[in-house]
Coordinates of C-alpha atoms and ligand atoms in Angstrom, one line a residue:
M1 CA 21.8 31.2 -7.7
A2 CA 20.4 27.6 -8.9
D3 CA 18.2 28.2 -11.9
Y4 CA 15.5 26.5 -10.1
D5 CA 14.3 26.2 -6.3
M6 CA 13.3 22.1 -7.1
L7 CA 13.9 20.2 -10.1
V8 CA 11.7 17.6 -11.3
I9 CA 12.9 14.6 -13.5
G10 CA 10.0 12.7 -14.7
G11 CA 6.4 14.2 -15.8
G12 CA 4.5 11.2 -14.5
P13 CA 2.5 10.8 -11.5
G14 CA 4.8 10.9 -8.8
G15 CA 7.2 13.7 -10.8
Y16 CA 3.6 16.1 -11.9
V17 CA 2.4 15.8 -8.5
A18 CA 6.0 17.0 -6.9
A19 CA 5.8 19.5 -9.0
I20 CA 2.1 20.9 -8.3
R21 CA 2.1 21.0 -4.4
A22 CA 6.0 22.3 -4.6
A23 CA 5.4 24.9 -7.0
Q24 CA 1.7 25.8 -5.0
L25 CA 4.0 25.3 -1.4
G26 CA 6.0 28.9 -3.1
L27 CA 8.5 27.2 -4.7
K28 CA 10.5 28.0 -8.3
V29 CA 9.7 24.8 -9.7
A30 CA 10.6 23.0 -13.5
C31 CA 9.9 19.7 -14.7
A32 CA 12.0 17.8 -17.5
E33 CA 9.9 15.0 -19.5
K34 CA 10.7 13.9 -22.5
R35 CA 7.7 12.6 -24.0
A36 CA 5.6 14.5 -26.1
S37 CA 2.9 14.5 -23.5
L38 CA 2.6 15.1 -19.7
G39 CA 1.3 12.4 -17.4
G40 CA 4.1 9.5 -17.6
T41 CA 2.9 5.7 -17.8
C42 CA 0.0 6.4 -16.3
L43 CA -2.1 8.7 -18.0
N44 CA 0.0 7.7 -21.7
V45 CA 0.3 4.0 -21.6
G46 CA -0.9 2.6 -18.6
C47 CA -4.0 3.4 -16.2
I48 CA -6.2 5.6 -18.1
P49 CA -5.9 3.8 -21.6
S50 CA -6.3 0.4 -20.0
K51 CA -9.4 1.5 -17.9
A52 CA -10.8 3.2 -20.7
L53 CA -10.8 0.1 -22.8
L54 CA -11.7 -2.4 -19.5
H55 CA -15.3 0.0 -19.9
A56 CA -15.4 0.1 -23.0
S57 CA -15.0 -3.5 -23.9
E58 CA -17.1 -4.3 -20.8
L59 CA -20.0 -2.4 -22.4
Y60 CA -19.3 -4.3 -25.9
A61 CA -19.3 -7.3 -23.7
A62 CA -23.0 -6.7 -22.1
A63 CA -24.8 -5.9 -25.2
A64 CA -23.0 -9.1 -27.0
T65 CA -23.0 -11.9 -24.9
G66 CA -26.6 -11.7 -24.1
E67 CA -26.3 -11.4 -20.5
L68 CA -28.8 -8.1 -20.4
T69 CA -31.6 -10.1 -21.8
K70 CA -32.6 -11.2 -18.2
F71 CA -33.4 -7.7 -17.5
G72 CA -35.5 -7.0 -20.4
I73 CA -32.8 -5.4 -22.4
S74 CA -31.7 -6.8 -25.7
F75 CA -29.6 -6.2 -28.6
K76 CA -29.5 -7.0 -32.4
G77 CA -26.9 -6.7 -34.6
V78 CA -24.0 -5.7 -32.1
E79 CA -21.1 -4.8 -33.9
L80 CA -17.6 -3.8 -32.7
D81 CA -16.2 -0.8 -34.0
L82 CA -12.7 -1.0 -32.7
E83 CA -11.6 1.7 -34.7
T84 CA -14.5 4.5 -32.6
M85 CA -13.3 2.5 -29.7
L86 CA -9.6 3.4 -30.3
K87 CA -10.9 6.5 -30.5
E88 CA -12.4 7.0 -27.9
K89 CA -9.6 5.9 -25.4
A90 CA -6.9 7.9 -27.1
K91 CA -9.7 11.2 -26.1
A92 CA -9.9 10.1 -22.6
V93 CA -6.1 10.2 -22.6
K94 CA -5.3 13.8 -24.6
E95 CA -8.0 15.7 -22.4
L96 CA -6.1 14.4 -18.7
T97 CA -2.8 14.5 -20.3
S98 CA -3.5 18.0 -21.4
G99 CA -4.9 18.9 -18.3
I100 CA -1.7 18.6 -16.5
E101 CA -0.2 20.7 -19.0
F102 CA -2.9 22.8 -17.3
L103 CA -1.8 22.5 -14.3
F104 CA 1.4 22.9 -14.7
R105 CA 0.6 26.7 -16.6
K106 CA -1.8 28.0 -13.5
N107 CA 0.4 26.8 -11.3
K108 CA 3.8 28.4 -12.8
V109 CA 6.0 25.4 -12.9
T110 CA 7.8 25.7 -16.0
W111 CA 8.4 21.9 -18.5
L112 CA 11.2 21.5 -20.1
K113 CA 11.0 19.3 -23.0
G114 CA 13.1 16.7 -23.3
A115 CA 15.6 13.7 -22.0
A116 CA 17.1 15.1 -19.0
A117 CA 20.9 13.6 -17.8
F118 CA 23.1 14.4 -14.8
E119 CA 26.2 16.7 -15.0
G120 CA 26.4 16.8 -11.6
P121 CA 25.4 17.1 -7.7
N122 CA 23.1 20.0 -9.2
S123 CA 23.3 20.4 -12.9
V124 CA 21.0 18.3 -15.5
A125 CA 21.0 18.9 -19.1
V126 CA 17.5 19.0 -20.3
G127 CA 18.1 18.5 -24.4
E128 CA 20.8 21.2 -25.4
N129 CA 20.1 22.9 -22.0
L130 CA 22.1 22.9 -18.7
V131 CA 20.0 24.3 -16.1
T132 CA 20.8 24.2 -12.2
A133 CA 18.6 23.1 -9.0
K134 CA 19.1 23.6 -4.9
N135 CA 17.1 20.2 -5.1
I136 CA 16.3 17.6 -7.8
V137 CA 13.4 14.7 -7.5
I138 CA 13.7 11.8 -9.2
A139 CA 10.6 10.2 -10.6
T140 CA 11.7 8.5 -14.0
G141 CA 9.1 5.8 -13.1
S142 CA 9.8 2.1 -14.8
E143 CA 10.0 0.2 -18.5
P144 CA 8.7 -3.5 -18.8
F145 CA 10.8 -5.9 -18.0
F146 CA 12.0 -9.2 -20.4
P147 CA 13.3 -12.2 -18.9
P148 CA 16.0 -13.3 -21.1
G149 CA 15.1 -15.0 -24.7
L150 CA 11.7 -13.1 -23.9
V151 CA 12.2 -10.2 -26.6
P152 CA 9.2 -7.9 -28.1
D153 CA 9.2 -7.1 -32.0
G154 CA 6.6 -4.6 -31.2
E155 CA 4.3 -6.4 -33.9
V156 CA 3.6 -9.9 -33.1
V157 CA 5.4 -10.0 -29.9
V158 CA 4.1 -6.7 -27.7
T159 CA 4.0 -4.9 -24.4
S160 CA 1.1 -3.4 -23.0
T161 CA 1.6 -0.3 -25.0
E162 CA 0.8 -2.0 -28.2
A163 CA -1.6 -4.2 -26.3
L164 CA -3.3 -0.7 -25.6
D165 CA -3.3 -0.5 -29.8
F166 CA -4.2 -2.9 -31.6
T167 CA -6.3 -2.5 -34.4
A168 CA -8.1 -5.9 -35.3
V169 CA -9.0 -8.1 -32.5
P170 CA -6.0 -11.4 -32.0
R171 CA -7.8 -14.7 -32.7
H172 CA -5.3 -16.4 -30.3
L173 CA -3.7 -14.0 -27.3
V174 CA -1.2 -15.7 -25.4
V175 CA -0.4 -13.5 -22.5
V176 CA 3.0 -14.3 -20.4
G177 CA 2.4 -13.7 -16.9
G178 CA -1.0 -13.6 -14.6
G179 CA -0.5 -10.2 -13.3
Y180 CA -1.9 -6.9 -13.2
I181 CA -1.4 -6.0 -17.3
G182 CA -2.1 -9.9 -18.4
L183 CA -5.6 -10.1 -16.6
E184 CA -6.6 -6.4 -17.3
M185 CA -5.2 -6.6 -20.9
G186 CA -6.7 -10.0 -21.1
S187 CA -10.1 -9.2 -20.0
V188 CA -9.9 -6.9 -22.6
W189 CA -9.2 -8.7 -25.5
K190 CA -11.3 -11.8 -24.5
R191 CA -14.5 -9.6 -24.1
L192 CA -13.5 -8.4 -27.8
G193 CA -14.3 -11.8 -29.2
A194 CA -10.2 -13.0 -29.0
Q195 CA -9.1 -16.2 -27.5
V196 CA -6.8 -15.5 -24.6
T197 CA -4.7 -17.9 -22.4
V198 CA -2.4 -16.3 -19.9
I199 CA 0.6 -18.1 -18.5
E200 CA 1.6 -17.5 -15.2
Y201 CA 5.1 -19.1 -13.0
M202 CA 3.3 -19.1 -10.2
P203 CA 0.8 -21.4 -9.0
S204 CA -1.5 -18.9 -9.0
I205 CA -2.7 -15.9 -10.4
V206 CA -1.6 -12.0 -8.9
P207 CA 0.5 -14.3 -7.0
A208 CA 1.2 -11.4 -3.9
M209 CA -2.4 -11.3 -3.9
D210 CA -4.5 -12.9 -0.7
S211 CA -4.5 -16.5 -1.8
D212 CA -8.4 -17.0 -0.6
I213 CA -9.0 -14.0 -3.3
A214 CA -7.0 -15.6 -5.5
G215 CA -8.4 -19.0 -5.8
E216 CA -11.6 -17.8 -6.0
F217 CA -10.8 -15.1 -8.6
A218 CA -9.2 -17.6 -11.1
K219 CA -12.7 -19.7 -10.8
I220 CA -14.5 -16.1 -11.9
L221 CA -12.0 -15.6 -14.8
G222 CA -12.1 -19.2 -16.1
K223 CA -15.9 -19.2 -16.4
Q224 CA -15.6 -16.0 -18.5
G225 CA -13.3 -18.1 -20.7
L226 CA -10.0 -16.6 -19.9
A227 CA -7.7 -20.1 -20.2
L228 CA -5.1 -19.9 -16.9
R229 CA -2.0 -22.2 -17.3
T230 CA -0.5 -21.6 -13.8
G231 CA 2.8 -23.1 -12.8
M232 CA 3.4 -23.3 -16.5
K233 CA 7.2 -21.3 -17.7
V234 CA 7.7 -19.9 -21.1
T235 CA 10.8 -21.5 -22.8
A236 CA 10.6 -20.1 -26.2
I237 CA 8.7 -17.6 -28.2
A238 CA 9.9 -18.5 -32.2
R239 CA 8.5 -15.6 -34.7
D240 CA 6.6 -17.4 -37.2
G241 CA 5.3 -14.8 -40.1
A242 CA 2.3 -13.5 -38.7
E243 CA 2.7 -15.6 -36.2
A244 CA 4.5 -16.6 -33.2
K245 CA 5.4 -19.9 -31.4
V246 CA 5.4 -20.0 -27.7
S247 CA 6.9 -22.5 -25.9
I248 CA 5.7 -24.0 -22.7
E249 CA 6.2 -26.8 -19.9
P250 CA 5.6 -26.7 -16.3
A251 CA 7.6 -24.7 -13.8
T252 CA 8.7 -27.7 -11.8
G253 CA 9.2 -29.8 -14.9
G254 CA 7.5 -31.7 -17.5
P255 CA 6.1 -32.1 -21.2
A256 CA 6.4 -29.4 -23.2
E257 CA 3.7 -27.7 -25.2
T258 CA 4.0 -25.4 -27.7
L259 CA 1.1 -22.4 -28.3
V260 CA 0.6 -20.4 -31.8
A261 CA -0.5 -17.2 -31.4
D262 CA -1.2 -14.3 -33.7
R263 CA 0.1 -11.6 -30.4
V264 CA 1.9 -12.4 -27.5
L265 CA 1.8 -9.9 -24.6
L266 CA 4.9 -10.0 -22.6
A267 CA 3.5 -8.9 -18.9
V268 CA 6.2 -10.1 -16.3
G269 CA 6.9 -7.2 -14.7
R270 CA 8.7 -3.8 -15.1
R271 CA 12.1 -2.8 -14.1
P272 CA 12.9 0.9 -12.4
N273 CA 13.8 3.1 -15.1
T274 CA 17.3 4.9 -14.4
D275 CA 18.4 4.9 -18.6
G276 CA 20.6 7.9 -19.7
L277 CA 20.4 10.1 -16.4
A278 CA 23.8 9.2 -15.9
L279 CA 23.5 9.4 -12.1
A280 CA 27.1 8.4 -11.5
K281 CA 27.7 12.1 -11.9
A282 CA 25.5 13.4 -9.5
G283 CA 27.2 10.1 -7.2
V284 CA 23.8 8.3 -6.6
T285 CA 24.3 4.6 -7.3
P286 CA 21.1 2.0 -8.4
N287 CA 20.5 -0.8 -5.9
A288 CA 21.1 -4.5 -7.4
R289 CA 17.4 -4.8 -8.8
G290 CA 18.0 -1.3 -10.2
Q291 CA 16.0 0.6 -8.3
I292 CA 17.0 4.2 -6.3
E293 CA 16.8 3.4 -2.5
V294 CA 15.5 6.5 -0.4
D295 CA 14.5 7.1 3.8
G296 CA 11.9 8.7 4.8
Q297 CA 12.1 11.9 3.4
F298 CA 13.1 10.0 0.1
R299 CA 16.4 11.4 -0.2
T300 CA 18.7 9.3 -1.6
S301 CA 22.6 9.0 -0.6
V302 CA 23.1 12.6 -2.3
P303 CA 20.7 14.1 0.7
H304 CA 19.4 17.3 -2.4
I305 CA 18.5 14.9 -4.5
R306 CA 15.4 12.9 -3.8
A307 CA 13.5 9.9 -5.4
I308 CA 9.7 8.8 -5.9
G309 CA 7.7 6.3 -7.3
D310 CA 8.5 3.5 -9.8
V311 CA 12.0 4.1 -9.7
T312 CA 12.3 3.7 -6.4
P313 CA 11.6 0.5 -4.1
G314 CA 8.0 -0.6 -3.3
P315 CA 5.0 -1.1 -5.0
M316 CA 4.9 0.0 -9.1
L317 CA 1.3 2.2 -8.3
A318 CA 0.5 5.6 -9.9
H319 CA -1.3 6.4 -6.1
K320 CA 1.5 5.4 -4.5
A321 CA 4.0 7.7 -6.9
M322 CA 1.2 10.3 -6.4
D323 CA 0.8 10.6 -3.0
E324 CA 4.9 10.8 -2.5
G325 CA 4.9 13.2 -4.9
H326 CA 3.1 15.2 -2.8
A327 CA 5.2 14.4 0.5
V328 CA 8.6 15.3 -1.1
A329 CA 7.2 18.5 -2.2
E330 CA 6.1 19.1 1.6
W331 CA 9.8 17.6 2.6
I332 CA 11.7 20.3 0.1
A333 CA 9.6 23.4 0.8
G334 CA 10.4 22.6 4.6
H335 CA 6.9 20.9 5.8
T336 CA 6.2 17.0 6.9
G337 CA 5.4 15.0 4.2
H338 CA 3.6 11.6 4.8
V339 CA 3.1 8.4 3.6
N340 CA 2.3 5.5 4.9
P341 CA 3.6 2.1 3.1
T342 CA 1.7 0.0 4.9
V343 CA -1.3 1.3 3.8
I344 CA -1.5 1.3 0.1
P345 CA -4.1 -0.1 -1.7
A346 CA -3.9 -2.1 -4.7
V347 CA -6.4 -2.9 -7.6
V348 CA -6.9 -5.1 -10.7
Y349 CA -9.6 -4.0 -12.6
T350 CA -11.2 -6.7 -13.8
M351 CA -14.4 -8.0 -13.8
P352 CA -15.2 -8.3 -11.0
E353 CA -12.3 -6.1 -9.3
A354 CA -10.1 -7.8 -6.7
A355 CA -8.3 -5.0 -4.4
S356 CA -6.3 -5.1 -1.0
V357 CA -5.0 -3.2 1.1
G358 CA -2.4 -4.0 4.3
L359 CA -1.0 -7.5 4.6
T360 CA -2.3 -10.7 3.2
E361 CA -3.5 -14.0 6.0
A362 CA -0.3 -15.7 4.8
E363 CA 1.7 -12.4 5.7
A364 CA 0.2 -11.2 8.8
R365 CA 0.4 -15.3 9.9
A366 CA 4.5 -15.3 9.3
A367 CA 4.4 -11.5 11.0
G368 CA 4.2 -13.3 14.2
H369 CA 0.0 -12.1 14.1
E370 CA -2.6 -14.6 16.3
L371 CA -5.6 -14.0 13.6
R372 CA -9.5 -13.4 13.4
V373 CA -10.6 -13.5 10.2
G374 CA -14.0 -12.5 9.1
K375 CA -15.5 -12.5 5.8
F376 CA -18.6 -12.2 3.9
P377 CA -19.9 -12.9 0.3
F378 CA -21.8 -10.6 -2.3
L379 CA -24.6 -13.6 -2.7
A380 CA -25.7 -12.6 0.5
N381 CA -25.5 -8.6 0.4
S382 CA -29.3 -7.2 -0.9
R383 CA -27.4 -4.3 -3.8
A384 CA -25.5 -7.2 -5.4
K385 CA -28.7 -9.7 -5.3
T386 CA -30.5 -6.6 -6.6
N387 CA -27.9 -6.2 -9.7
R388 CA -27.4 -9.7 -9.9
D389 CA -23.9 -9.8 -9.5
T390 CA -23.0 -11.6 -6.2
A391 CA -19.8 -12.9 -7.1
G392 CA -17.1 -12.7 -4.6
F393 CA -16.7 -11.6 -0.6
V394 CA -14.7 -9.3 1.7
K395 CA -12.7 -10.7 3.9
I396 CA -10.8 -8.7 6.8
I397 CA -8.0 -10.1 9.0
A398 CA -7.2 -8.6 12.3
D399 CA -5.6 -8.8 15.5
A400 CA -7.1 -11.4 17.8
A401 CA -5.7 -9.6 20.9
T402 CA -6.0 -6.0 19.7
D403 CA -8.8 -6.4 17.2
R404 CA -6.5 -4.3 14.8
V405 CA -7.5 -4.5 11.1
L406 CA -4.3 -5.9 9.2
G407 CA -5.5 -6.5 6.0
V408 CA -8.7 -6.4 3.9
H409 CA -9.1 -8.0 0.6
I410 CA -12.0 -8.1 -1.8
L411 CA -13.2 -9.4 -4.5
G412 CA -16.4 -7.4 -6.6
T413 CA -17.9 -6.0 -9.0
M414 CA -17.5 -2.2 -6.7
A415 CA -13.8 -3.7 -4.8
G416 CA -12.2 -0.4 -6.7
T417 CA -13.9 1.7 -4.8
M418 CA -14.7 0.1 -2.1
I419 CA -11.6 -0.2 -0.4
A420 CA -10.9 3.2 0.4
Q421 CA -12.3 2.9 3.1
A422 CA -10.5 0.3 4.6
A423 CA -7.0 1.6 3.4
Q424 CA -9.3 4.9 5.5
A425 CA -9.8 2.8 8.6
M426 CA -6.4 1.2 8.5
E427 CA -4.8 4.5 8.0
F428 CA -6.5 6.2 11.4
G429 CA -5.6 3.1 13.3
A430 CA -9.1 1.2 13.3
S431 CA -10.1 -2.0 15.0
S432 CA -12.7 -4.5 13.2
E433 CA -15.0 -3.4 15.8
D434 CA -15.1 0.2 14.8
I435 CA -16.1 -0.8 11.2
A436 CA -19.0 -2.8 12.6
L437 CA -20.0 -0.1 14.4
T438 CA -20.0 2.1 11.2
C439 CA -23.8 3.0 10.4
H440 CA -23.0 1.8 6.5
A441 CA -26.1 3.0 3.7
H442 CA -28.3 0.2 2.5
P443 CA -28.1 -0.9 0.1
T444 CA -24.6 -0.5 -0.6
H445 CA -22.0 -3.3 -1.9
S446 CA -19.9 -2.1 1.3
E447 CA -22.3 -3.2 3.7
A448 CA -20.4 -5.9 2.7
V449 CA -17.4 -4.9 4.6
K450 CA -19.5 -3.8 8.0
E451 CA -21.0 -7.8 7.4
A452 CA -17.2 -8.9 7.4
A453 CA -16.1 -6.6 10.4
I454 CA -19.0 -7.7 12.5
A455 CA -18.4 -12.0 11.0
V456 CA -14.5 -11.3 12.8
R457 CA -16.3 -11.5 16.3
G458 CA -19.0 -13.6 15.7
P459 CA -21.5 -14.3 13.4
A460 CA -22.8 -11.9 10.4
L461 CA -26.2 -11.0 10.8
H462 CA -27.3 -11.5 7.0
I463 CA -26.3 -14.4 6.3
Ligands
FAD1 P1 6.3 7.5 -14.4 O1 4.6 6.8 -15.0 O2 6.6 5.6 -15.3 O3 6.7 8.4 -15.5 C1 7.8 8.4 -15.5 C2 8.4 9.6 -16.6 O4 9.7 9.9 -16.5 C3 7.9 9.3 -17.9 O5 7.3 9.6 -18.8 C4 9.1 9.3 -18.7 O6 8.9 9.0 -20.0 C5 9.8 9.9 -17.8 N1 11.1 10.2 -17.9 C6 12.4 9.1 -17.7 N2 13.2 9.3 -17.9 C7 13.8 10.7 -18.3 C8 14.8 11.3 -18.7 N3 16.0 11.2 -18.6 N4 14.1 12.8 -18.5 C9 12.8 13.2 -19.0 N5 12.1 12.2 -18.7 C10 12.1 11.4 -18.1 N6 -0.8 1.6 -11.4 C11 -2.3 2.7 -10.6 O7 -2.2 2.6 -9.4 N7 -3.5 1.5 -11.8 C12 -3.4 1.1 -12.8 O8 -4.2 1.5 -12.9 C13 -2.4 0.9 -13.6 N8 -2.4 0.5 -14.6 C14 -1.0 0.4 -15.5 C15 -1.2 -0.4 -16.5 C16 -0.5 -0.5 -17.5 C17 -0.6 -0.7 -18.9 C18 1.1 -0.1 -17.0 C19 1.8 0.1 -17.9 C20 0.7 0.2 -15.6 C21 -0.1 0.6 -14.8 N9 -0.2 0.9 -13.6 C22 -1.0 1.5 -13.2 C23 1.6 2.1 -13.0 C24 1.7 3.3 -12.9 O9 1.3 3.7 -14.3 C25 3.1 3.3 -12.7 O10 3.3 3.1 -11.4 C26 2.7 5.1 -12.4 O11 2.9 5.2 -14.2 C27 4.5 5.1 -12.2 O12 4.5 6.7 -12.2 P2 6.2 7.4 -11.8 O13 5.6 8.8 -11.6 O14 6.8 6.6 -10.9 O15 6.7 7.2 -12.9
NAD2 P1 3.2 -8.1 -12.6 O1 4.1 -8.2 -11.6 O2 1.6 -7.9 -11.5 O3 3.0 -9.5 -13.0 C1 3.8 -10.6 -13.4 C2 3.3 -11.8 -13.2 O4 4.2 -12.6 -14.5 C3 3.6 -12.5 -12.2 O5 2.1 -12.8 -12.0 C4 5.0 -13.2 -12.4 O6 4.8 -14.7 -10.8 C5 4.4 -13.6 -13.6 N1 5.5 -14.3 -14.0 C6 7.4 -14.0 -13.7 N2 7.9 -14.4 -14.9 C7 7.6 -14.8 -15.4 C8 7.6 -15.9 -16.7 N3 9.0 -15.9 -17.1 N4 6.2 -16.3 -17.0 C9 5.7 -16.2 -16.9 N5 4.7 -15.3 -15.7 C10 5.9 -15.0 -15.2 O7 3.5 -7.8 -13.7 P2 2.9 -6.8 -14.8 O8 1.5 -7.3 -14.8 O9 3.9 -6.5 -16.2 O10 2.8 -5.5 -14.5 C11 3.9 -4.4 -14.4 C12 3.5 -3.4 -13.0 O11 2.3 -2.3 -13.5 C13 2.4 -4.0 -12.0 O12 3.7 -4.6 -10.6 C14 1.9 -3.5 -11.4 O13 2.9 -2.4 -10.2 C15 1.4 -1.8 -12.3 N6 0.6 -2.0 -12.7 C16 -0.9 -1.9 -12.2 C17 -2.2 -2.3 -12.2 C18 -3.2 -1.7 -11.2 O14 -2.5 -0.9 -10.5 N7 -4.5 -2.0 -11.7 C19 -2.4 -1.9 -13.9 C20 -1.6 -3.1 -14.9 C21 0.0 -2.3 -13.9

């Protein structure tokens, strides 16, 4: 008799959802988590604290820069109390991580506190204790990745974890990597008063994004004062007392430059985390990229051991991990789990937000589709005009023959929320005509999605 029907290793969005769902389905469940609080990277040092700072810094910037004066709202003597801002962020994190603990208690999931390591295919040591389980789900997430020679020191050269807790606004923050973390954390500290330079190796920021969106996005962030140095590589970072000298040069070769920064944020991606798991004792071997490969039911090469979330191939996003957690519990309980890897939205929570789901135009063409593309700018959307925030546009990519929607890309203040309707439409196999014929409430930013869908087959109405 095993101690548990299911043991989850890792209490992040993947692991905690898997544990709760399996318990709800009647299984005896434990979750091993070595961190002092549940919620993983996302709740402790990822999604939640970064969004708390993005929100607070946006409010500060709105008050401090005079951008509300045109609405007749002006502030005098605006001051930044960073300590209070960080405390409020910590409060949000604490409330949410304690919420997961509450849900564990409510659903009778046992939290085994400590680092887990396999002793055999069905046995795992968690701290001093040995537990056995019929099914094991590996949900150990990811850790920051560092290219050779670029190593954080935790003070001047840091990862996102420290950049969420700077106790003073940097004078000059150099961010290595113009992806999700670089743009979000760069935006936070820029709004709070830092000079921010982002060094991106590829020719455009967030290289996986649709190129139309990426181009416009870069222009807008540039106007906000972020110095975006694309097509540049960092060759060395040398600590010099309280500063660092960052050597950069064009990625394709050319003259070198040195930037002096009091903080350098390394944000060039994350790597799957299987450190200390002793996977070999379970008979599971990660692939060359360190990921644990799984089949459609999240089974590894050892079928009763499954894996989900950042430790597996695919986008490293909390909602992907959560959906996989839900689905893996369903499979283990004898039901059918569902995650559609082609319909996973992605959002960069800057201002404006950049959101996408499905294929980019380049990916759709490379996959052999003839396309029809509809676009609609927020400049012609009545609600965006009313709110005086008309940056960005909606782009819908449909197959020319079938009209099926293949991808939706949105740059705009509400993009992160609006992308849900696009994901739902794609999940239902919608055509662009389905979206165009759906009644959208007026006046809303979402009408821009309807207009972009109308524009797939003919002229949009309000332009
Ligand atoms: P994780 O959340 O990494 O959780 C894994 C857990 O396993 C950790 O708590 C770890 O302590 C534990 N663990 C590891 N090994 C062991 C072991 N041997 N024994 C016991 N416990 C172990 N994604 C979004 O979708 N939206 C966002 O806005 C967003 N913002 C982010 C901002 C930042 C700064 C960062 C760094 C990431 C962000 N992400 C965001 C990504 C998101 O955090 C991850 O995709 C998500 O947390 C992955 O969930 P997971 O459950 O796979 O792993
Ligand atoms: P990322 O993959 O988003 O971006 C890394 C960027 O660094 C890429 O644009 C890449 O081209 C560039 N790069 C790589 N090597 C480089 C080098 N040597 N010099 C300069 N640039 C280099 O990774 P990230 O920003 O570190 O974030 C990690 C992951 O965390 C993301 O991929 C995402 O999955 C997740 N995340 C998501 C969100 C969100 O959903 N809003 C927010 C933060 C993090």
